[in-house]
mmCIF file of C-alpha atoms in Angstrom:
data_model
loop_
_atom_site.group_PDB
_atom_site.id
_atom_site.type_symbol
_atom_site.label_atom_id
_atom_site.label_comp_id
_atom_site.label_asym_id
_atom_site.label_seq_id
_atom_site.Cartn_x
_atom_site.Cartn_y
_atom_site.Cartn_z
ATOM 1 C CA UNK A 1 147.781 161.062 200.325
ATOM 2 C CA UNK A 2 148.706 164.438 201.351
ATOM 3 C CA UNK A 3 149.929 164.544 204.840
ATOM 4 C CA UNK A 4 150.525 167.078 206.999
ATOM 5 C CA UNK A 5 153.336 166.771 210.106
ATOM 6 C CA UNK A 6 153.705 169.166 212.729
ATOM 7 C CA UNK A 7 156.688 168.828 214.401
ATOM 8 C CA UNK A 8 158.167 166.813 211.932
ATOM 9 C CA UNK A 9 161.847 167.762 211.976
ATOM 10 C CA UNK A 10 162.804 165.699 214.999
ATOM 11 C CA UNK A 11 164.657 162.683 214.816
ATOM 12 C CA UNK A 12 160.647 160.562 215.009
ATOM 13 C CA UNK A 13 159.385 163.066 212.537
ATOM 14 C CA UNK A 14 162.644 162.425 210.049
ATOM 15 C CA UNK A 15 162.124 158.821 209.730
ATOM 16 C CA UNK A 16 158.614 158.940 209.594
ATOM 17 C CA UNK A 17 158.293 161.984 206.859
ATOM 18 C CA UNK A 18 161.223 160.002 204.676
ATOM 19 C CA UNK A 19 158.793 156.963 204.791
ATOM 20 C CA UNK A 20 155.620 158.661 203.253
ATOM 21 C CA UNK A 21 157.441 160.771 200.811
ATOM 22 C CA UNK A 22 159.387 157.993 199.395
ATOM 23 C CA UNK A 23 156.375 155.884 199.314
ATOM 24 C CA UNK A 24 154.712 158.889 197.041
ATOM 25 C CA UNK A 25 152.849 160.645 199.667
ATOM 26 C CA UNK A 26 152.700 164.625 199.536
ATOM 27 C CA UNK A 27 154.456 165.260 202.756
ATOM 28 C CA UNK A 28 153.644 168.977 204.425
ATOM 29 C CA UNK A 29 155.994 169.775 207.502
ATOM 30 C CA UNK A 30 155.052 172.384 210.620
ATOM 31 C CA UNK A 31 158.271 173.516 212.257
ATOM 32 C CA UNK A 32 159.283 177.114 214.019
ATOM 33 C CA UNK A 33 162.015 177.335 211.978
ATOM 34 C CA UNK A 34 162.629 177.840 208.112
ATOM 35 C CA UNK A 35 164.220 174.422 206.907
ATOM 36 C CA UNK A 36 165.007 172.884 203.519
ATOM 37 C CA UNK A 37 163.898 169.145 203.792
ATOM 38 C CA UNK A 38 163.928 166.361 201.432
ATOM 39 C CA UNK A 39 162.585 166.307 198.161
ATOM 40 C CA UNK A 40 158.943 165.377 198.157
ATOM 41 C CA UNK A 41 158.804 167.397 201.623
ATOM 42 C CA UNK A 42 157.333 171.023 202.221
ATOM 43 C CA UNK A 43 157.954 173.318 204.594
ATOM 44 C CA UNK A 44 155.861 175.584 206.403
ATOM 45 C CA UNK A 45 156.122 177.511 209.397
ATOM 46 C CA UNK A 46 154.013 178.011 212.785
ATOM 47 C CA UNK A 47 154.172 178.854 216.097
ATOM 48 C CA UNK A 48 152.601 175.860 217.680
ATOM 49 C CA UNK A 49 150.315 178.116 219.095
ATOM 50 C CA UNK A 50 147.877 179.999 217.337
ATOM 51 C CA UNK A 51 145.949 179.645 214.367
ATOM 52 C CA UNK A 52 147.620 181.449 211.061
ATOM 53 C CA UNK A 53 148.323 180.715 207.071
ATOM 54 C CA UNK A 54 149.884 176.908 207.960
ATOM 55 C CA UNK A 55 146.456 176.289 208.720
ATOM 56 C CA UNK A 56 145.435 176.614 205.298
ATOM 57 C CA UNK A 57 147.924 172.859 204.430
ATOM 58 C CA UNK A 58 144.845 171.263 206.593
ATOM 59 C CA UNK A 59 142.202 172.184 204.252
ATOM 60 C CA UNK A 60 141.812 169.075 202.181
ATOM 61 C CA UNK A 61 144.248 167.413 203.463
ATOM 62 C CA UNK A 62 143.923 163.351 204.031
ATOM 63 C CA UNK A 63 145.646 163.253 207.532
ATOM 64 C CA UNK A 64 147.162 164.655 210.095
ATOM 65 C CA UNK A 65 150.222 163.151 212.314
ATOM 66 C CA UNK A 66 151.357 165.722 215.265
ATOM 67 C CA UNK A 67 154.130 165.261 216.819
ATOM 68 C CA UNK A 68 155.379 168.760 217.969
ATOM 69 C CA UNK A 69 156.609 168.709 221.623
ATOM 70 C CA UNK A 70 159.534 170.101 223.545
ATOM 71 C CA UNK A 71 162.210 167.360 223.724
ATOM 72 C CA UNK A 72 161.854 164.993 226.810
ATOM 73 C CA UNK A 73 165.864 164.944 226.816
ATOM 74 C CA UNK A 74 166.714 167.378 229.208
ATOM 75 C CA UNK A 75 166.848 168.341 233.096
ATOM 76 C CA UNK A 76 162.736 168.454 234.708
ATOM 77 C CA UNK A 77 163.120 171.706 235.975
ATOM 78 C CA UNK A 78 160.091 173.328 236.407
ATOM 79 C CA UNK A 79 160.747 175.645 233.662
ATOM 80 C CA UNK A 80 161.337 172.555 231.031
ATOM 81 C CA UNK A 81 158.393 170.552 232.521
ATOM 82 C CA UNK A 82 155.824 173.429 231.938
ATOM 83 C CA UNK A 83 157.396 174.196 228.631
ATOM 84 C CA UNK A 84 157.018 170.393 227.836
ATOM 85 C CA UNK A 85 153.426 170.872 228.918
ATOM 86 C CA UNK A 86 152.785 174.085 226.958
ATOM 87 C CA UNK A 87 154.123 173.094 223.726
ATOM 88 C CA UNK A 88 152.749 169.571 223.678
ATOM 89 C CA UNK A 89 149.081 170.855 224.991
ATOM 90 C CA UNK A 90 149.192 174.158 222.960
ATOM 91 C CA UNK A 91 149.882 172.500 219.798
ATOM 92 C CA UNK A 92 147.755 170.055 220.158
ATOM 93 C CA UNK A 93 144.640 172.402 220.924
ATOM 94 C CA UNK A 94 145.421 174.674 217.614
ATOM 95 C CA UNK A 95 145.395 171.661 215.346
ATOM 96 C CA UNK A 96 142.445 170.643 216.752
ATOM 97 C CA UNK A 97 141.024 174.169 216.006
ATOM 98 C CA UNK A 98 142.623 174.486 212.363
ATOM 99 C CA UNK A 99 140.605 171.167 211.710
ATOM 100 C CA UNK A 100 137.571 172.130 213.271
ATOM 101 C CA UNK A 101 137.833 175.502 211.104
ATOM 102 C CA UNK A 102 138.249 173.260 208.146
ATOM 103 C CA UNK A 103 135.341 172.956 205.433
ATOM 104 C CA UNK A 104 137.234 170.103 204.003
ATOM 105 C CA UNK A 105 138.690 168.420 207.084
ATOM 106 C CA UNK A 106 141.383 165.254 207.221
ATOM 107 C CA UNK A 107 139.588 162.534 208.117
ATOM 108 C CA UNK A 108 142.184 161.455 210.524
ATOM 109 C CA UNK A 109 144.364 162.706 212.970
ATOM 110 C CA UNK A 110 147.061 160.348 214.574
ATOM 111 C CA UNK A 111 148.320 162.302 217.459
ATOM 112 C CA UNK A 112 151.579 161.883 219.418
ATOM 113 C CA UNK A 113 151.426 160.583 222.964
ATOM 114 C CA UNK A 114 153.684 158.707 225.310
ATOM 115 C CA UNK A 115 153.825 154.967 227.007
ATOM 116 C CA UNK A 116 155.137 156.783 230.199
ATOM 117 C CA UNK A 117 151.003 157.640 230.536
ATOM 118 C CA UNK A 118 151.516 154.304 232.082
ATOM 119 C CA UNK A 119 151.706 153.638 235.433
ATOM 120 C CA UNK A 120 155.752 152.284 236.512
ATOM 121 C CA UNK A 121 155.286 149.033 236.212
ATOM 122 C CA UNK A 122 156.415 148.264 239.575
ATOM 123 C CA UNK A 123 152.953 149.097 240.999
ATOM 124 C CA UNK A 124 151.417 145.002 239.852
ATOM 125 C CA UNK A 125 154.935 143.268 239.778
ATOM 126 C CA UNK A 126 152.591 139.865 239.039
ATOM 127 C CA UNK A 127 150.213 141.447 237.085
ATOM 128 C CA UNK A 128 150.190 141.665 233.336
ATOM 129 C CA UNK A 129 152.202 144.038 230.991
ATOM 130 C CA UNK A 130 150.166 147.085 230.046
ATOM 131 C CA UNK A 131 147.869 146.939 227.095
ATOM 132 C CA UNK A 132 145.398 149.925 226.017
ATOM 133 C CA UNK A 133 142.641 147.492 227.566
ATOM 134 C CA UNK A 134 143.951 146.713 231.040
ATOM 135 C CA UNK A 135 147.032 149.160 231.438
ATOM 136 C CA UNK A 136 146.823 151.075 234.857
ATOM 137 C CA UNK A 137 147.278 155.026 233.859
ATOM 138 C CA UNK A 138 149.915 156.499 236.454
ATOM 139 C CA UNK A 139 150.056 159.430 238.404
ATOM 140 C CA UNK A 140 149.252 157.603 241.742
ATOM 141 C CA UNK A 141 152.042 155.528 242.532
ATOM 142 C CA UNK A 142 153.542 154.959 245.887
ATOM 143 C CA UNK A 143 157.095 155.524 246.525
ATOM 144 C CA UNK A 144 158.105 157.215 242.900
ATOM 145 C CA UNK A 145 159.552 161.081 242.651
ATOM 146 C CA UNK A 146 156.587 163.270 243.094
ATOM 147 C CA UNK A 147 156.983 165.017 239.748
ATOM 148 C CA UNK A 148 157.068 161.716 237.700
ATOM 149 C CA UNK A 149 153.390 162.371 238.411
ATOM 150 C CA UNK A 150 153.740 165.556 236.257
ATOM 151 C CA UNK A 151 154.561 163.701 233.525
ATOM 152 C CA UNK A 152 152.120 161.121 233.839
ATOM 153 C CA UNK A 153 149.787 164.657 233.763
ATOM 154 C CA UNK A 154 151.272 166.003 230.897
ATOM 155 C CA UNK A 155 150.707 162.690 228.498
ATOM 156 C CA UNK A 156 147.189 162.591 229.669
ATOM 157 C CA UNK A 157 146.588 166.391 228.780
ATOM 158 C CA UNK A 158 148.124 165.953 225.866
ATOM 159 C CA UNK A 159 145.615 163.044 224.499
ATOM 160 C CA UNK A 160 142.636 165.034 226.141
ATOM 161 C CA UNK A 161 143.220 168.187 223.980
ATOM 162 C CA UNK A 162 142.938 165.982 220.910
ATOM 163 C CA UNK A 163 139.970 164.359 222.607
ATOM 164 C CA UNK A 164 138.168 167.196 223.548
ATOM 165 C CA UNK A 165 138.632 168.899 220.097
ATOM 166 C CA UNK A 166 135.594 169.541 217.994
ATOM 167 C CA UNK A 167 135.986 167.708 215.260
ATOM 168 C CA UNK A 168 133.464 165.215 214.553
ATOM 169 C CA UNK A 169 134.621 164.470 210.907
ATOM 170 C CA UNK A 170 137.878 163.339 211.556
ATOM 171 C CA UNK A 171 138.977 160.450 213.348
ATOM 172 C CA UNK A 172 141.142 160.343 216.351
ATOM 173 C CA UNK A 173 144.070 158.440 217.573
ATOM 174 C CA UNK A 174 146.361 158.415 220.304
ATOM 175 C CA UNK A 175 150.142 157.174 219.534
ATOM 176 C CA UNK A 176 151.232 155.938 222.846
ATOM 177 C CA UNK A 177 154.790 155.089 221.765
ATOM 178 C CA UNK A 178 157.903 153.727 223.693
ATOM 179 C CA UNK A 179 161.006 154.926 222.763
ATOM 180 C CA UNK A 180 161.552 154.886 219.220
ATOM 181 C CA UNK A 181 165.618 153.101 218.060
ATOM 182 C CA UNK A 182 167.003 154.384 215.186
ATOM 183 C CA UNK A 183 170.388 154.401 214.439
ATOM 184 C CA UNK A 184 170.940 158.424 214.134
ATOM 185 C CA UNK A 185 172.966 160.681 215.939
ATOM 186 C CA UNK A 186 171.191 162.268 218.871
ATOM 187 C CA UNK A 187 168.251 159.713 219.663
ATOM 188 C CA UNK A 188 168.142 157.158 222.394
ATOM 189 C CA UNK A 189 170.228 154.668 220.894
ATOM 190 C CA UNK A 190 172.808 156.960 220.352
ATOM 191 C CA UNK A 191 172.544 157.697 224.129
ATOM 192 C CA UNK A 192 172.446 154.376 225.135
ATOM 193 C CA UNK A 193 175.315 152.495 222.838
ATOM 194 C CA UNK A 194 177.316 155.861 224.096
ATOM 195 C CA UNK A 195 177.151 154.331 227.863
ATOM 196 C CA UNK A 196 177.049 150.917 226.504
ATOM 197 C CA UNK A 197 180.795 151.563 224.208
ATOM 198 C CA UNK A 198 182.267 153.149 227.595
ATOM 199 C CA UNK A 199 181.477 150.572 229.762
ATOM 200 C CA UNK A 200 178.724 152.328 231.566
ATOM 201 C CA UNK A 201 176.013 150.458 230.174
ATOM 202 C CA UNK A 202 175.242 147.905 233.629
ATOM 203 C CA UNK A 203 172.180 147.689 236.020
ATOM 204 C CA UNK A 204 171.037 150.838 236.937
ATOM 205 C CA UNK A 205 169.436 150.815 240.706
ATOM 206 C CA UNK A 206 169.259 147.015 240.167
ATOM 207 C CA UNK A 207 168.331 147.132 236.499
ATOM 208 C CA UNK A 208 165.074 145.673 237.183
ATOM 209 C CA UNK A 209 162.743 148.355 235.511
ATOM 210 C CA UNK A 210 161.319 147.405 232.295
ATOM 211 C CA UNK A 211 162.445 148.952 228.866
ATOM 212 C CA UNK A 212 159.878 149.221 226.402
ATOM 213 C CA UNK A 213 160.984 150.277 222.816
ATOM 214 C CA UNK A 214 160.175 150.286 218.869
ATOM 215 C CA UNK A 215 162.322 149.751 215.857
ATOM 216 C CA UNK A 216 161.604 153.187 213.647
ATOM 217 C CA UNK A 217 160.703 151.046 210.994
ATOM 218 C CA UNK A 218 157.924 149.267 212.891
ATOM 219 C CA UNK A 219 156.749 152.739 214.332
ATOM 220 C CA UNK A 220 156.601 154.408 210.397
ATOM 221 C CA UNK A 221 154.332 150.665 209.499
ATOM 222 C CA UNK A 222 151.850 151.204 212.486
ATOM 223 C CA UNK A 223 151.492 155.124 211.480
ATOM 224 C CA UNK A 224 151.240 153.617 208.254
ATOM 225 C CA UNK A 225 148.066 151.031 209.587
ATOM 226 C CA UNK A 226 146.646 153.690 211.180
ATOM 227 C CA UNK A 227 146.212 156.290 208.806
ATOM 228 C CA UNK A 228 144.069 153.839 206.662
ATOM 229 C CA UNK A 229 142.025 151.617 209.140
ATOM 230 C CA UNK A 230 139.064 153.710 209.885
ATOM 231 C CA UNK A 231 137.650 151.321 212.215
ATOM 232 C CA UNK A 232 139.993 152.609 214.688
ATOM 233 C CA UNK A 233 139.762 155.343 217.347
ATOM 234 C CA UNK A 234 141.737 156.059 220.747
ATOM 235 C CA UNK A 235 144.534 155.321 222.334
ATOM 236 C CA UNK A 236 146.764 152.321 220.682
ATOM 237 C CA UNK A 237 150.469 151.061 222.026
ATOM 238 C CA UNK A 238 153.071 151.719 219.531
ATOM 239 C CA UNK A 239 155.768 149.205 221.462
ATOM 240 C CA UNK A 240 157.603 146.332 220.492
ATOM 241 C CA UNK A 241 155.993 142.991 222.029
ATOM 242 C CA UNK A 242 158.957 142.260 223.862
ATOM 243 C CA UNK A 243 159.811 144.964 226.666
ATOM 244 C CA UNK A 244 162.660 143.951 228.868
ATOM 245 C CA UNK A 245 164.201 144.580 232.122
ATOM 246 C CA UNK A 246 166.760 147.422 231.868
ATOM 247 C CA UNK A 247 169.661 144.843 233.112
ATOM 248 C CA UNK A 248 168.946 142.423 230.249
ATOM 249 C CA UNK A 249 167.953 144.974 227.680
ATOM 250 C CA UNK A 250 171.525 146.493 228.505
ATOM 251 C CA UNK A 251 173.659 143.416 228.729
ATOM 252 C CA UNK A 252 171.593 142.622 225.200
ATOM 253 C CA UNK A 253 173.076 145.987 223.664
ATOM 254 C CA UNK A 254 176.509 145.954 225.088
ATOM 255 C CA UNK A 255 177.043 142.249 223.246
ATOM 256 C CA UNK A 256 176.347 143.673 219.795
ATOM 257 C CA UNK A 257 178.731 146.222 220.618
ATOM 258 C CA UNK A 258 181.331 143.271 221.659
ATOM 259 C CA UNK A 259 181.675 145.192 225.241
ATOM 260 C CA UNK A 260 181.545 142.212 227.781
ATOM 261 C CA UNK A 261 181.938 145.780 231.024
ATOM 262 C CA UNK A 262 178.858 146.862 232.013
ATOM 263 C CA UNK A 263 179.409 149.174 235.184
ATOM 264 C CA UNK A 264 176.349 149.293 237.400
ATOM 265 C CA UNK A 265 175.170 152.498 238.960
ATOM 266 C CA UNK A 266 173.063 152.888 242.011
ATOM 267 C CA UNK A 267 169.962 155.810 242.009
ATOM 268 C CA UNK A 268 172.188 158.351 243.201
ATOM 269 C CA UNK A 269 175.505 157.329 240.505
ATOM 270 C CA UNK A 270 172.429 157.671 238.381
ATOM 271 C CA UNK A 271 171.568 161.105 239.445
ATOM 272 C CA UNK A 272 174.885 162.508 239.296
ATOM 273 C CA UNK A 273 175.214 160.900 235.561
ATOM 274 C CA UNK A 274 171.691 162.549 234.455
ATOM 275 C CA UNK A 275 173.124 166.215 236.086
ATOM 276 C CA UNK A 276 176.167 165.847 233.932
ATOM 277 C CA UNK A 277 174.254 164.992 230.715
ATOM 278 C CA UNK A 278 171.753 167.388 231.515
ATOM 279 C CA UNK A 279 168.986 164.623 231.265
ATOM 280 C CA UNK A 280 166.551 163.013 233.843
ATOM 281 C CA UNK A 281 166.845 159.765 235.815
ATOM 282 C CA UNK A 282 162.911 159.382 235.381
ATOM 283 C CA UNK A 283 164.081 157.809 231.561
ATOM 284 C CA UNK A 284 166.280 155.405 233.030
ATOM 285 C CA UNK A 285 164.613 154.562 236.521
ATOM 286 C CA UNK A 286 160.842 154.323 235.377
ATOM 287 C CA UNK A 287 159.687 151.061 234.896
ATOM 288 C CA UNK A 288 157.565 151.104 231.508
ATOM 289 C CA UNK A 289 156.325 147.671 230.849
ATOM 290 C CA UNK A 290 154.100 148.467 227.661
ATOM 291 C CA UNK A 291 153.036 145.709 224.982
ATOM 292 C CA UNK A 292 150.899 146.902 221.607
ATOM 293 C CA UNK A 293 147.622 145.077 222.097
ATOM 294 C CA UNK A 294 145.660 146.943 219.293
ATOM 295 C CA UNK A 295 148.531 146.365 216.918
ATOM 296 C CA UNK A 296 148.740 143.085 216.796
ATOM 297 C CA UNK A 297 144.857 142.523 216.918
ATOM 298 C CA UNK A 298 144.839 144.552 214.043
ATOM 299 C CA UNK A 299 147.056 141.873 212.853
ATOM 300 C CA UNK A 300 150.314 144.147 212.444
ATOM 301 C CA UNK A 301 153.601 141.851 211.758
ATOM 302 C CA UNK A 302 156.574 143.334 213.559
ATOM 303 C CA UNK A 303 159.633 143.025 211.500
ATOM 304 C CA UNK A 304 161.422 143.976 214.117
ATOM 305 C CA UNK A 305 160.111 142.078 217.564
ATOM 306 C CA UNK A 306 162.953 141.269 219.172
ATOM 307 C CA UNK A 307 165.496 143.158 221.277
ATOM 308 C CA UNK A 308 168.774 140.635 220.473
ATOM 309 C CA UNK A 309 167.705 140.989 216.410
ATOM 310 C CA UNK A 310 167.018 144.701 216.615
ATOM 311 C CA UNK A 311 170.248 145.791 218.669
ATOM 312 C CA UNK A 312 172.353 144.146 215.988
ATOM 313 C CA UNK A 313 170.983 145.620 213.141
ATOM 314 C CA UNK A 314 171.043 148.846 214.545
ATOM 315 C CA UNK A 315 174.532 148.495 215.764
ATOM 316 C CA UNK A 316 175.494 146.741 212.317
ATOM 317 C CA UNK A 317 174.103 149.855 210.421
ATOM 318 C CA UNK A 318 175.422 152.837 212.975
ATOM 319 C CA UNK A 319 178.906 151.295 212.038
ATOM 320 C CA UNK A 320 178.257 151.323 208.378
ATOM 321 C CA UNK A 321 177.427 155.146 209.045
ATOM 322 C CA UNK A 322 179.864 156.328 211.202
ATOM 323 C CA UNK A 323 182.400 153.575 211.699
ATOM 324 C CA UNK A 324 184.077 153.558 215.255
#
């Protein structure tokens, strides 16, 4: 297949273009910047924006995966919230109209979304975990930061560019994924066994929030189920089937890493912590209780289901890496 990624140069986008290339997949990359990439990977540059020769890698093509956005890791000023907006939204819209303007179109288009669409968990504390059938969409929540509802706005503007786009020859899906644990510098693990090494790693404001995650490897297989099951369309869960409450899921990671300290922090500890590393409490203090209902009706095997299993191979393989 040839497949083209915009935004693939992130730390999501570097696992998942490695996967298709090595599998023998002709692997096009959109980035803003000039990069040499692995063999079996091209290049080309946009803007994320507006329609120019990039577009031209669509024409023909089999599929499309997007996954440009400005990083989530950071303070939610209002400056990086509307730029998360804009470059999530924007990008969106001008694949939508590089497709449209296609006489050869990809017949699919797996675009990048978020599990934080969901509402925090907290809302039905008896109810059921969120699926893409019964999952409550957020935005509305009593007692939550006022501009968690922003980002509950900008997932759900992000999948309605893709929706709204004319193309009616090329299917549509919505990747709502949780955090994605790899063992590479920079991504959330990296964050998390950082606080989890120093001793930092406890129950944050009780710890009781839910932590829903993926292994990369499961999240490059249900790309990989998606691009060739044309009998589905819409929104589907990329999550592990096992989220966990952030005290567990943290007790779970600092045992791999044979620290038996794990500090808890209270919201503000939190805040001050998320000033420091520049970052956002909303990552640690929103509850996201997501399961992947479509997945496994579409009868996807997780080789990775379990938090306790996936912690130690990622821990086992970071120190392999970059011994401590």
């Amino acid at each position: 297949m040839k497949i083209v990624v915009p935004g693939g140069t992130g730390q999501v986008g570097g696992i998942l273009r490695r996967a298709l290339a090595a599998r023998g997949d002709e692997v096009v990359v959109l980035s803003r910047r000039p990069e040499v990439l692995e063999p079996g990977v091209r290049h080309v540059v946009w803007d994320g924006r507006t329609l120019g020769a990039w577009a031209a890698e669509l024409e023909g093509a089999d599929a499309v995966v997007n996954l440009a956005g400005r990083t989530v890791s950071c303070r939610y000023t209002d400056t990086n919230l509307r730029q998360m907006m804009d470059s999530r939204v924007d990008s969106t819209r001008v694949v939508g109209e590089a497709i449209a303007a296609a006489a050869e179109p990809p017949r699919v288009w797996l675009q990048m979304s978020t599990a934080t669409v969901y509402a925090d968990a907290r809302t039905r504390p008896q109810g059921p975990a969120h699926d893409e059938a019964t999952g409550q969409i957020g935005g509305d929540e009593p007692d939550v930061p006022l501009y968690w509802e922003y980002s509950v706005r900008i997932a759900r503007r992000w999948e309605t560019a893709q929706v709204e786009a004319p193309t009616p020859g090329t299917r549509k899906v919505q990747l709502r994924t949780a955090m994605v644990m790899t063992p590479d510098r920079g991504g959330i693990f990296d964050y998390l066994s950082w606080m989890a090494r120093l001793g930092l790693g406890g129950p944050v404001d009780g710890g009781g929030q839910f932590v829903s995650w993926i292994h990369g490897e499961d999240f490059v297989r249900a790309v990989e189920l998606l691009l060739e099951r044309d009998d589905v369309e819409g929104p589907v869960n990329l999550a592990a089937p096992e989220p966990l409450p952030q005290r567990q899921f943290m007790r779970v990671l600092r045992r791999a890493w044979g620290q038996p300290v794990g500090l808890p922090a209270t919201r503000l500890m939190a805040e001050v912590g998320a000033l420091v590393l520049r970052t956002d409490t909303e990552l640690l203090l929103k509850s996201r209780r997501v399961v992947p209902g479509r997945l496994l009706d579409l009868g996807l095997a997780f080789e990775h289901p379990t938090w306790q299993t996936v912690a130690r191979d990622l821990v086992a393989r970071r120190r392999v890496s970059a011994p401590a």
